[in-house]
Coordinates of C-alpha atoms and ligand atoms in Angstrom, one line a residue:
M1 CA -25.7 -17.4 -14.8
S2 CA -23.1 -19.6 -16.9
E3 CA -20.2 -16.6 -17.1
I4 CA -17.4 -16.1 -14.8
A5 CA -15.9 -12.9 -14.2
R6 CA -12.5 -14.6 -13.5
G7 CA -10.7 -11.9 -11.5
L8 CA -13.6 -10.0 -11.2
E9 CA -12.2 -7.7 -14.2
G10 CA -14.1 -5.2 -15.1
I11 CA -17.3 -5.8 -12.9
N12 CA -18.2 -2.7 -10.6
V13 CA -18.9 -4.5 -7.1
T14 CA -20.0 -1.0 -5.3
A15 CA -20.3 2.8 -5.8
T16 CA -17.5 5.1 -4.5
K17 CA -17.4 8.7 -4.2
L18 CA -13.6 8.2 -3.1
C19 CA -12.1 7.6 -6.2
R20 CA -12.1 7.7 -10.1
I21 CA -9.4 6.1 -12.2
D22 CA -9.3 6.4 -15.7
G23 CA -7.0 3.8 -17.1
Q24 CA -6.9 4.6 -21.1
K25 CA -5.8 8.4 -20.0
G26 CA -4.1 7.3 -16.9
E27 CA -6.4 9.5 -14.9
L28 CA -6.1 9.1 -11.2
V29 CA -8.6 11.6 -9.1
Y30 CA -9.5 11.2 -5.6
A31 CA -13.0 12.8 -4.5
G32 CA -12.9 15.3 -7.4
Y33 CA -9.2 16.7 -7.4
D34 CA -6.7 15.1 -9.4
I35 CA -3.6 13.1 -8.0
F36 CA -1.0 15.8 -9.8
D37 CA -2.6 18.9 -7.9
L38 CA -3.0 17.1 -4.4
A39 CA 0.9 15.7 -4.9
E40 CA 1.9 19.2 -5.4
N41 CA 0.0 20.8 -3.2
S42 CA -1.2 18.9 -0.1
T43 CA -0.1 16.5 2.9
F44 CA -1.1 12.7 3.7
E45 CA -2.9 14.2 6.9
E46 CA -5.1 16.5 4.3
V47 CA -5.8 13.3 2.0
C48 CA -7.0 11.5 4.7
F49 CA -9.4 14.1 6.2
L50 CA -10.6 14.5 2.5
L51 CA -11.3 11.0 1.9
W52 CA -12.9 10.3 5.1
N53 CA -15.3 13.2 4.5
N54 CA -15.6 14.0 1.2
R55 CA -14.2 17.2 1.3
L56 CA -11.1 19.1 2.0
P57 CA -10.5 20.4 5.8
T58 CA -11.0 24.2 6.8
A59 CA -7.6 24.9 8.9
T60 CA -9.3 24.3 12.2
E61 CA -10.6 20.8 11.1
Y62 CA -7.1 20.2 9.9
A63 CA -5.6 21.2 13.1
E64 CA -7.7 19.3 14.9
L65 CA -7.0 15.7 12.8
D66 CA -3.2 16.6 13.2
A67 CA -3.7 16.7 16.8
R68 CA -6.0 14.0 17.5
L69 CA -3.5 11.6 15.2
K70 CA -0.5 12.8 16.9
S71 CA -2.2 12.2 20.5
M72 CA -3.2 8.5 18.8
R73 CA 0.9 7.5 17.9
R74 CA 1.9 6.0 20.5
M75 CA 1.9 2.2 21.0
D76 CA -0.4 0.2 23.4
P77 CA 2.3 -1.5 26.2
I78 CA 0.8 -5.0 25.1
V79 CA 1.4 -4.4 21.4
L80 CA 5.0 -3.2 22.1
N81 CA 5.6 -6.2 24.5
L82 CA 4.0 -8.6 21.6
L83 CA 6.5 -6.5 19.0
R84 CA 9.9 -6.9 21.4
E85 CA 8.6 -11.3 21.5
M86 CA 7.8 -11.8 18.2
W87 CA 10.1 -9.6 15.9
P88 CA 12.8 -12.6 15.3
H89 CA 10.0 -14.6 14.1
V90 CA 7.6 -12.9 11.9
R91 CA 8.3 -10.7 8.8
P92 CA 7.0 -7.0 8.8
M93 CA 3.8 -7.5 6.5
R94 CA 2.4 -10.5 8.8
T95 CA 4.0 -8.1 12.0
L96 CA 1.4 -5.5 10.9
E97 CA -1.5 -7.9 10.4
I98 CA -0.8 -9.4 13.8
A99 CA -0.5 -5.7 15.6
V100 CA -3.8 -4.5 13.9
E101 CA -5.6 -7.5 15.0
L102 CA -4.1 -7.0 18.6
A103 CA -5.5 -3.4 18.8
G104 CA -8.7 -4.4 18.0
A105 CA -8.8 -6.8 20.6
L106 CA -7.5 -4.3 23.0
D107 CA -10.1 -1.6 22.0
P108 CA -13.4 -1.9 23.9
A109 CA -15.3 -0.1 21.2
S110 CA -13.8 -2.1 18.4
S111 CA -17.5 -3.4 17.4
D112 CA -19.1 -0.4 18.1
L113 CA -19.8 -0.1 14.0
T114 CA -21.7 3.3 14.3
L115 CA -19.9 6.3 12.0
P116 CA -18.2 8.0 14.9
T117 CA -16.6 5.2 16.6
L118 CA -15.5 3.9 13.2
R119 CA -13.9 7.6 12.0
L120 CA -11.9 7.6 15.3
T121 CA -11.1 3.8 15.0
A122 CA -10.0 4.7 11.0
E123 CA -7.7 7.7 12.7
R124 CA -6.4 5.2 15.3
I125 CA -5.1 2.7 13.4
T126 CA -3.6 5.4 11.0
A127 CA -1.8 6.7 13.6
K128 CA -0.6 3.7 14.9
M129 CA 0.7 1.5 11.7
S130 CA 3.4 4.1 11.3
T131 CA 4.7 3.9 15.2
W132 CA 4.3 -0.5 14.6
I133 CA 6.4 -0.5 11.9
A134 CA 9.2 2.1 12.7
T135 CA 9.1 0.3 16.3
Y136 CA 9.4 -3.7 14.6
H137 CA 12.6 -2.0 12.5
R138 CA 14.1 -0.3 15.4
L139 CA 13.8 -3.5 17.5
R140 CA 15.1 -6.2 14.9
S141 CA 18.2 -3.6 14.3
G142 CA 18.8 -4.2 18.2
L143 CA 17.8 -0.7 19.1
E144 CA 15.2 0.5 21.3
P145 CA 11.7 2.0 20.0
I146 CA 12.4 5.9 19.4
E147 CA 8.7 7.9 20.9
P148 CA 6.9 9.7 18.6
R149 CA 7.5 13.7 18.4
D150 CA 4.6 15.8 18.3
D151 CA 5.9 18.3 16.2
L152 CA 6.3 16.2 13.5
N153 CA 3.7 15.6 10.9
H154 CA 3.0 11.9 9.9
A155 CA 5.9 11.4 7.1
S156 CA 8.8 13.5 8.9
N157 CA 7.6 11.2 12.0
F158 CA 7.5 8.0 10.6
L159 CA 11.5 8.8 9.2
Y160 CA 12.3 10.2 12.3
M161 CA 11.2 6.5 14.4
L162 CA 12.6 5.0 11.9
T163 CA 16.0 6.0 11.7
G164 CA 16.5 8.6 14.9
E165 CA 17.4 11.5 12.6
M166 CA 15.4 14.2 11.6
P167 CA 14.5 13.8 8.0
S168 CA 16.2 16.7 5.1
D169 CA 12.8 19.1 4.1
L170 CA 13.1 17.2 1.0
H171 CA 13.1 14.0 2.2
R172 CA 9.9 14.7 4.2
R173 CA 8.4 16.3 1.3
V174 CA 8.9 13.4 -0.8
F175 CA 8.0 10.7 1.6
D176 CA 4.4 12.7 2.6
V177 CA 4.1 12.7 -1.4
A178 CA 5.0 9.0 -1.6
L179 CA 2.2 8.6 1.1
I180 CA -0.5 10.7 -1.2
L181 CA 0.5 8.8 -4.2
H182 CA -0.3 5.2 -2.0
V183 CA -3.7 6.3 -0.4
E184 CA -6.4 5.3 -2.5
H185 CA -7.0 3.2 -5.5
E186 CA -10.3 2.6 -6.1
M187 CA -11.2 -1.1 -6.0
N188 CA -8.3 -3.2 -5.9
A189 CA -7.5 -6.2 -4.3
S190 CA -6.6 -5.1 -0.8
T191 CA -9.6 -2.7 -0.9
F192 CA -12.0 -5.7 -1.5
S193 CA -10.5 -7.7 0.6
A194 CA -11.7 -5.2 3.2
M195 CA -14.8 -4.5 2.0
V196 CA -15.7 -8.4 2.2
T197 CA -14.7 -8.4 5.7
G198 CA -16.6 -5.2 6.7
S199 CA -19.8 -6.5 4.5
T200 CA -20.1 -9.1 7.1
M201 CA -20.5 -6.4 10.2
S202 CA -17.2 -7.6 11.2
D203 CA -14.9 -4.7 13.0
M204 CA -12.6 -2.6 11.3
Y205 CA -9.5 -3.7 12.7
S206 CA -10.5 -7.9 11.5
A207 CA -11.2 -6.0 7.7
I208 CA -7.7 -3.9 7.8
A209 CA -5.8 -7.3 9.1
S210 CA -7.8 -8.8 5.8
A211 CA -6.6 -5.8 3.4
V212 CA -3.3 -6.1 5.0
G213 CA -2.7 -9.7 4.0
T214 CA -4.1 -9.3 0.8
L215 CA -1.7 -6.1 -0.1
K216 CA 1.4 -8.7 0.8
G217 CA 1.5 -10.7 -2.4
P218 CA 3.8 -9.8 -5.0
L219 CA 0.8 -9.6 -7.6
H220 CA -0.4 -5.9 -5.7
G221 CA 1.7 -4.2 -2.9
G222 CA 4.5 -6.9 -2.8
A223 CA 5.7 -5.7 -6.2
N224 CA 7.7 -2.9 -4.9
E225 CA 10.2 -5.2 -2.8
A226 CA 9.9 -7.7 -5.9
V227 CA 11.4 -4.4 -8.3
Y228 CA 14.0 -3.8 -5.4
H229 CA 15.6 -7.2 -5.6
T230 CA 15.1 -7.2 -9.6
V231 CA 17.0 -4.1 -9.8
E232 CA 19.4 -5.4 -7.3
A233 CA 20.0 -8.8 -9.2
I234 CA 20.5 -6.7 -12.8
K235 CA 23.2 -4.7 -10.7
E236 CA 24.6 -3.1 -14.0
E237 CA 23.2 -1.4 -17.5
R238 CA 24.8 -4.2 -19.7
N239 CA 23.0 -7.1 -17.9
I240 CA 19.6 -5.8 -18.7
P241 CA 19.2 -7.8 -21.6
T242 CA 20.1 -11.1 -20.5
Y243 CA 18.0 -10.7 -17.3
V244 CA 15.1 -9.6 -18.8
E245 CA 15.4 -12.5 -21.6
A246 CA 15.8 -15.2 -18.8
L247 CA 13.2 -14.2 -16.5
L248 CA 10.7 -13.7 -19.6
A249 CA 11.9 -17.2 -21.2
R250 CA 10.6 -18.4 -18.0
G251 CA 7.3 -17.2 -18.0
E252 CA 7.7 -15.2 -15.0
R253 CA 6.7 -11.3 -14.7
V254 CA 8.8 -8.2 -14.7
M255 CA 7.3 -6.4 -11.6
G256 CA 6.2 -3.0 -11.2
I257 CA 5.1 -3.4 -15.0
G258 CA 1.2 -3.8 -15.8
H259 CA -1.4 -2.9 -14.3
R260 CA -5.0 -4.3 -14.1
V261 CA -6.5 -1.0 -15.1
Y262 CA -3.9 1.3 -16.7
K263 CA -3.0 0.6 -20.2
T264 CA -0.6 3.6 -19.9
T265 CA 1.9 4.5 -17.8
D266 CA 0.4 4.5 -14.2
P267 CA 0.1 8.5 -13.0
R268 CA 1.7 7.7 -9.9
A269 CA 4.9 6.3 -11.6
I270 CA 5.1 9.7 -13.2
I271 CA 5.1 11.5 -10.3
L272 CA 7.5 9.4 -8.4
E273 CA 9.9 9.2 -11.3
R274 CA 10.1 13.3 -10.8
L275 CA 10.7 12.8 -7.2
G276 CA 13.5 10.4 -7.7
H277 CA 15.6 13.2 -9.7
Q278 CA 15.4 14.9 -7.3
V279 CA 16.2 12.7 -4.1
A280 CA 19.0 11.4 -6.8
E281 CA 20.9 14.4 -6.6
G282 CA 23.8 13.2 -4.1
S283 CA 22.6 10.3 -3.1
P284 CA 24.9 7.5 -2.8
D285 CA 22.2 4.8 -4.0
R286 CA 21.2 7.0 -7.1
W287 CA 22.4 4.1 -8.9
Y288 CA 19.1 2.0 -8.2
F289 CA 17.2 4.6 -9.5
D290 CA 19.4 5.2 -12.5
L291 CA 19.4 1.5 -13.3
S292 CA 15.3 1.9 -12.9
L293 CA 15.0 4.1 -15.6
K294 CA 17.5 2.1 -17.8
L295 CA 15.4 -0.9 -17.4
R296 CA 12.4 1.5 -18.1
D297 CA 13.9 2.6 -21.0
Y298 CA 14.8 -1.1 -22.3
L299 CA 11.1 -2.8 -21.4
G300 CA 9.9 0.0 -23.6
R301 CA 11.3 -1.1 -26.5
K302 CA 10.7 -4.9 -25.6
L303 CA 7.4 -4.9 -24.7
A304 CA 6.3 -2.1 -27.3
G305 CA 2.7 -2.6 -28.5
K306 CA 1.5 -4.5 -25.4
P307 CA -0.5 -2.5 -22.5
L308 CA 2.5 -2.7 -20.7
Y309 CA 3.9 0.3 -18.4
P310 CA 5.2 1.4 -15.7
N311 CA 2.8 1.1 -12.3
V312 CA 3.0 2.8 -9.0
D313 CA 5.8 0.2 -7.4
F314 CA 8.4 0.8 -10.1
F315 CA 9.8 4.0 -9.2
S316 CA 8.7 3.7 -5.2
A317 CA 11.2 1.0 -4.6
S318 CA 14.0 3.2 -5.8
V319 CA 12.8 6.4 -4.3
Y320 CA 12.6 4.6 -0.7
K321 CA 16.2 3.1 -1.3
M322 CA 17.5 6.6 -1.5
L323 CA 15.2 7.5 1.6
G324 CA 17.3 5.1 3.3
I325 CA 14.5 2.6 4.0
P326 CA 15.1 -1.2 3.8
A327 CA 13.4 -2.9 1.3
D328 CA 11.1 -5.3 3.5
L329 CA 9.4 -2.2 4.7
Y330 CA 8.2 -0.9 1.4
T331 CA 5.0 -3.1 1.2
P332 CA 4.4 -2.2 5.0
I333 CA 5.0 1.2 4.1
F334 CA 2.4 0.7 1.5
A335 CA 0.1 -0.5 3.6
M336 CA 0.8 2.7 6.2
A337 CA -0.5 4.8 3.3
R338 CA -3.2 2.9 1.9
I339 CA -5.1 2.6 5.4
G340 CA -6.7 5.7 4.1
G341 CA -8.3 4.4 1.6
W342 CA -9.4 1.2 3.2
T343 CA -10.7 2.5 6.1
A344 CA -12.7 5.4 3.7
H345 CA -13.9 2.6 2.0
L346 CA -15.0 0.7 5.0
L347 CA -17.0 4.1 6.3
E348 CA -19.3 4.2 2.8
Q349 CA -19.6 0.0 3.3
Y350 CA -20.8 0.4 6.8
A351 CA -23.1 3.2 6.3
D352 CA -24.4 1.5 3.2
N353 CA -24.5 -2.6 3.8
R354 CA -24.7 -5.5 1.5
L355 CA -23.4 -8.9 2.7
V356 CA -20.8 -9.6 -0.2
R357 CA -21.7 -12.9 -1.4
P358 CA -20.8 -13.8 -5.1
N359 CA -21.6 -17.4 -6.6
A360 CA -19.6 -19.5 -8.1
L361 CA -20.3 -21.9 -11.0
Y362 CA -20.5 -25.6 -10.3
Q363 CA -18.1 -27.6 -12.6
G364 CA -17.9 -30.7 -10.2
E365 CA -19.4 -34.8 -10.1
E366 CA -23.2 -35.4 -9.6
N367 CA -25.0 -37.9 -7.8
R368 CA -21.6 -40.1 -6.5
E369 CA -22.7 -42.6 -4.1
Y370 CA -20.8 -42.3 -0.6
V371 CA -18.8 -45.4 -0.2
D372 CA -17.8 -46.3 3.4
I373 CA -14.1 -45.7 3.9
A374 CA -13.1 -49.5 4.3
A375 CA -14.6 -49.8 0.5
R376 CA -12.5 -47.3 -0.9
Ligands
LIG401 N1 5.7 -8.9 -17.1 C1 5.8 -9.6 -18.4 N2 4.4 -9.6 -18.8 C2 3.2 -9.2 -18.2 C3 3.3 -8.3 -17.1 C4 4.5 -8.4 -16.5 N3 5.1 -7.6 -15.6 N4 2.1 -8.5 -16.6 C5 1.3 -8.9 -17.6 N5 1.9 -9.4 -18.4 C6 1.2 -10.0 -19.4 C7 0.9 -11.7 -19.1 O1 1.9 -12.6 -19.4 C8 -0.3 -11.5 -20.3 O2 0.3 -12.0 -21.3 P1 -0.6 -12.9 -22.3 O3 -1.5 -12.8 -22.5 O4 0.7 -13.2 -23.9 O5 -0.5 -14.4 -21.8 C9 -0.4 -10.5 -20.4 O6 0.2 -9.5 -20.0 C10 -2.2 -9.7 -20.0 O7 -1.8 -10.2 -18.3 P2 -2.7 -10.6 -17.3 O8 -2.0 -11.5 -16.0 O9 -3.6 -11.0 -17.8 O10 -3.2 -9.4 -16.9 P3 -3.5 -8.8 -15.2 O11 -4.7 -7.3 -15.6 O12 -4.0 -10.2 -14.7 O13 -2.2 -8.4 -14.6 C11 -1.0 -7.7 -13.3 C12 -2.6 -7.3 -14.2 C13 -1.4 -8.7 -12.1 C14 -0.5 -6.2 -12.0 C15 0.5 -7.7 -14.0 O14 0.3 -6.7 -14.7 C16 1.9 -8.2 -13.2 O15 1.8 -9.5 -12.5 N6 2.7 -7.2 -12.8 C17 4.0 -7.4 -12.2 C18 3.2 -7.0 -10.6 C19 3.0 -6.0 -10.5 O16 3.9 -4.8 -10.6 N7 2.2 -6.0 -9.4 C20 1.5 -4.5 -9.0 C21 0.2 -4.0 -9.2 S1 0.6 -2.4 -8.8 C22 -0.3 -2.6 -7.3 O17 -1.2 -3.6 -7.1 C23 0.1 -1.1 -6.7

């Protein structure tokens, strides 16, 4: 075969029951449930159950999952010691990669790839990731980590562990919805990384570490932090045209805009924009959101005719800012949500595995004669 599928665009690498995207219509569906419906009615825990089991839980199953996740939130002292040692040297996404790998090293069942153990591993990493991120942030802020609270759900507990304060009902709900919006997205770059690693029958922890490393890049999950810096650099509405013109003239991209699949506004950006309007009421940081709206409107005119629209990262930046979350935690929070989808895809992969091993088209030289180093 002489064709190259650069960036694997348009290639189906597997079948999945987890997620369907229609990039032309702007549809996003998790296991048959529309994202607007889930964002309105569900919780992060419930959507994780949906992805891991391909159905919504009964009330009892929900309570059981909730209790298991709560029981798994606490950190192993060895991971805590490592975070204490390394926080001055390591940025948040690298911290997550290392913490996942260490958790794998400490789990005696890490190489048990049977379905019941894999499900527990998925729950364990999901529960602990939020604690790792919050603990890292506390330590670097010169504060002691805060113990998880068993009376709080996943979203509320994270905000509480991060700040030491109980979030308002609005902030709890907005953050829960943000987690739902980020939890799954069919075959994106980080999910593919997890899949490739899992397909060698390497364990779930290593597969997730691969995914975290892939999410970090600014063309993928790193875009939300980049959007924050863009808005901060623009500062005022009157600077938008000059800033954007200069950026495009340098051949750079506007972060949070464009998507490999969506050729219309990402439905997650629509939901985040609505939430942004609610959080902006009374927020001292509402100017980030207001300026994002102006930037979106300007780009809509500037890029008219091109299929470039806001993606999920465009509004998550200002929404997180208004929730009081530091910018360099936006991508770790993306990982903390996407862990549900990554692990769900891995459950599918391990249950019906085939090694991912594509080809590369050789375009190099042939028939070269080896010359001894002394003679070159
Ligand atoms: N700003 C300006 N121009 C853009 C942008 C952008 N954000 N995105 C794409 N384009 C232009 C490209 O320059 C190219 O123009 P050309 O045909 O004149 O050369 C055209 O649109 C097509 O771009 P491609 O790179 O071929 O499209 P691709 O599908 O590879 O890009 C991507 C998708 C990587 C997301 C791109 O839109 C981008 O870089 N966006 C900014 C980063 C970002 O927001 N990433 C987050 C994506 S969502 C997520 O991962 C969670």
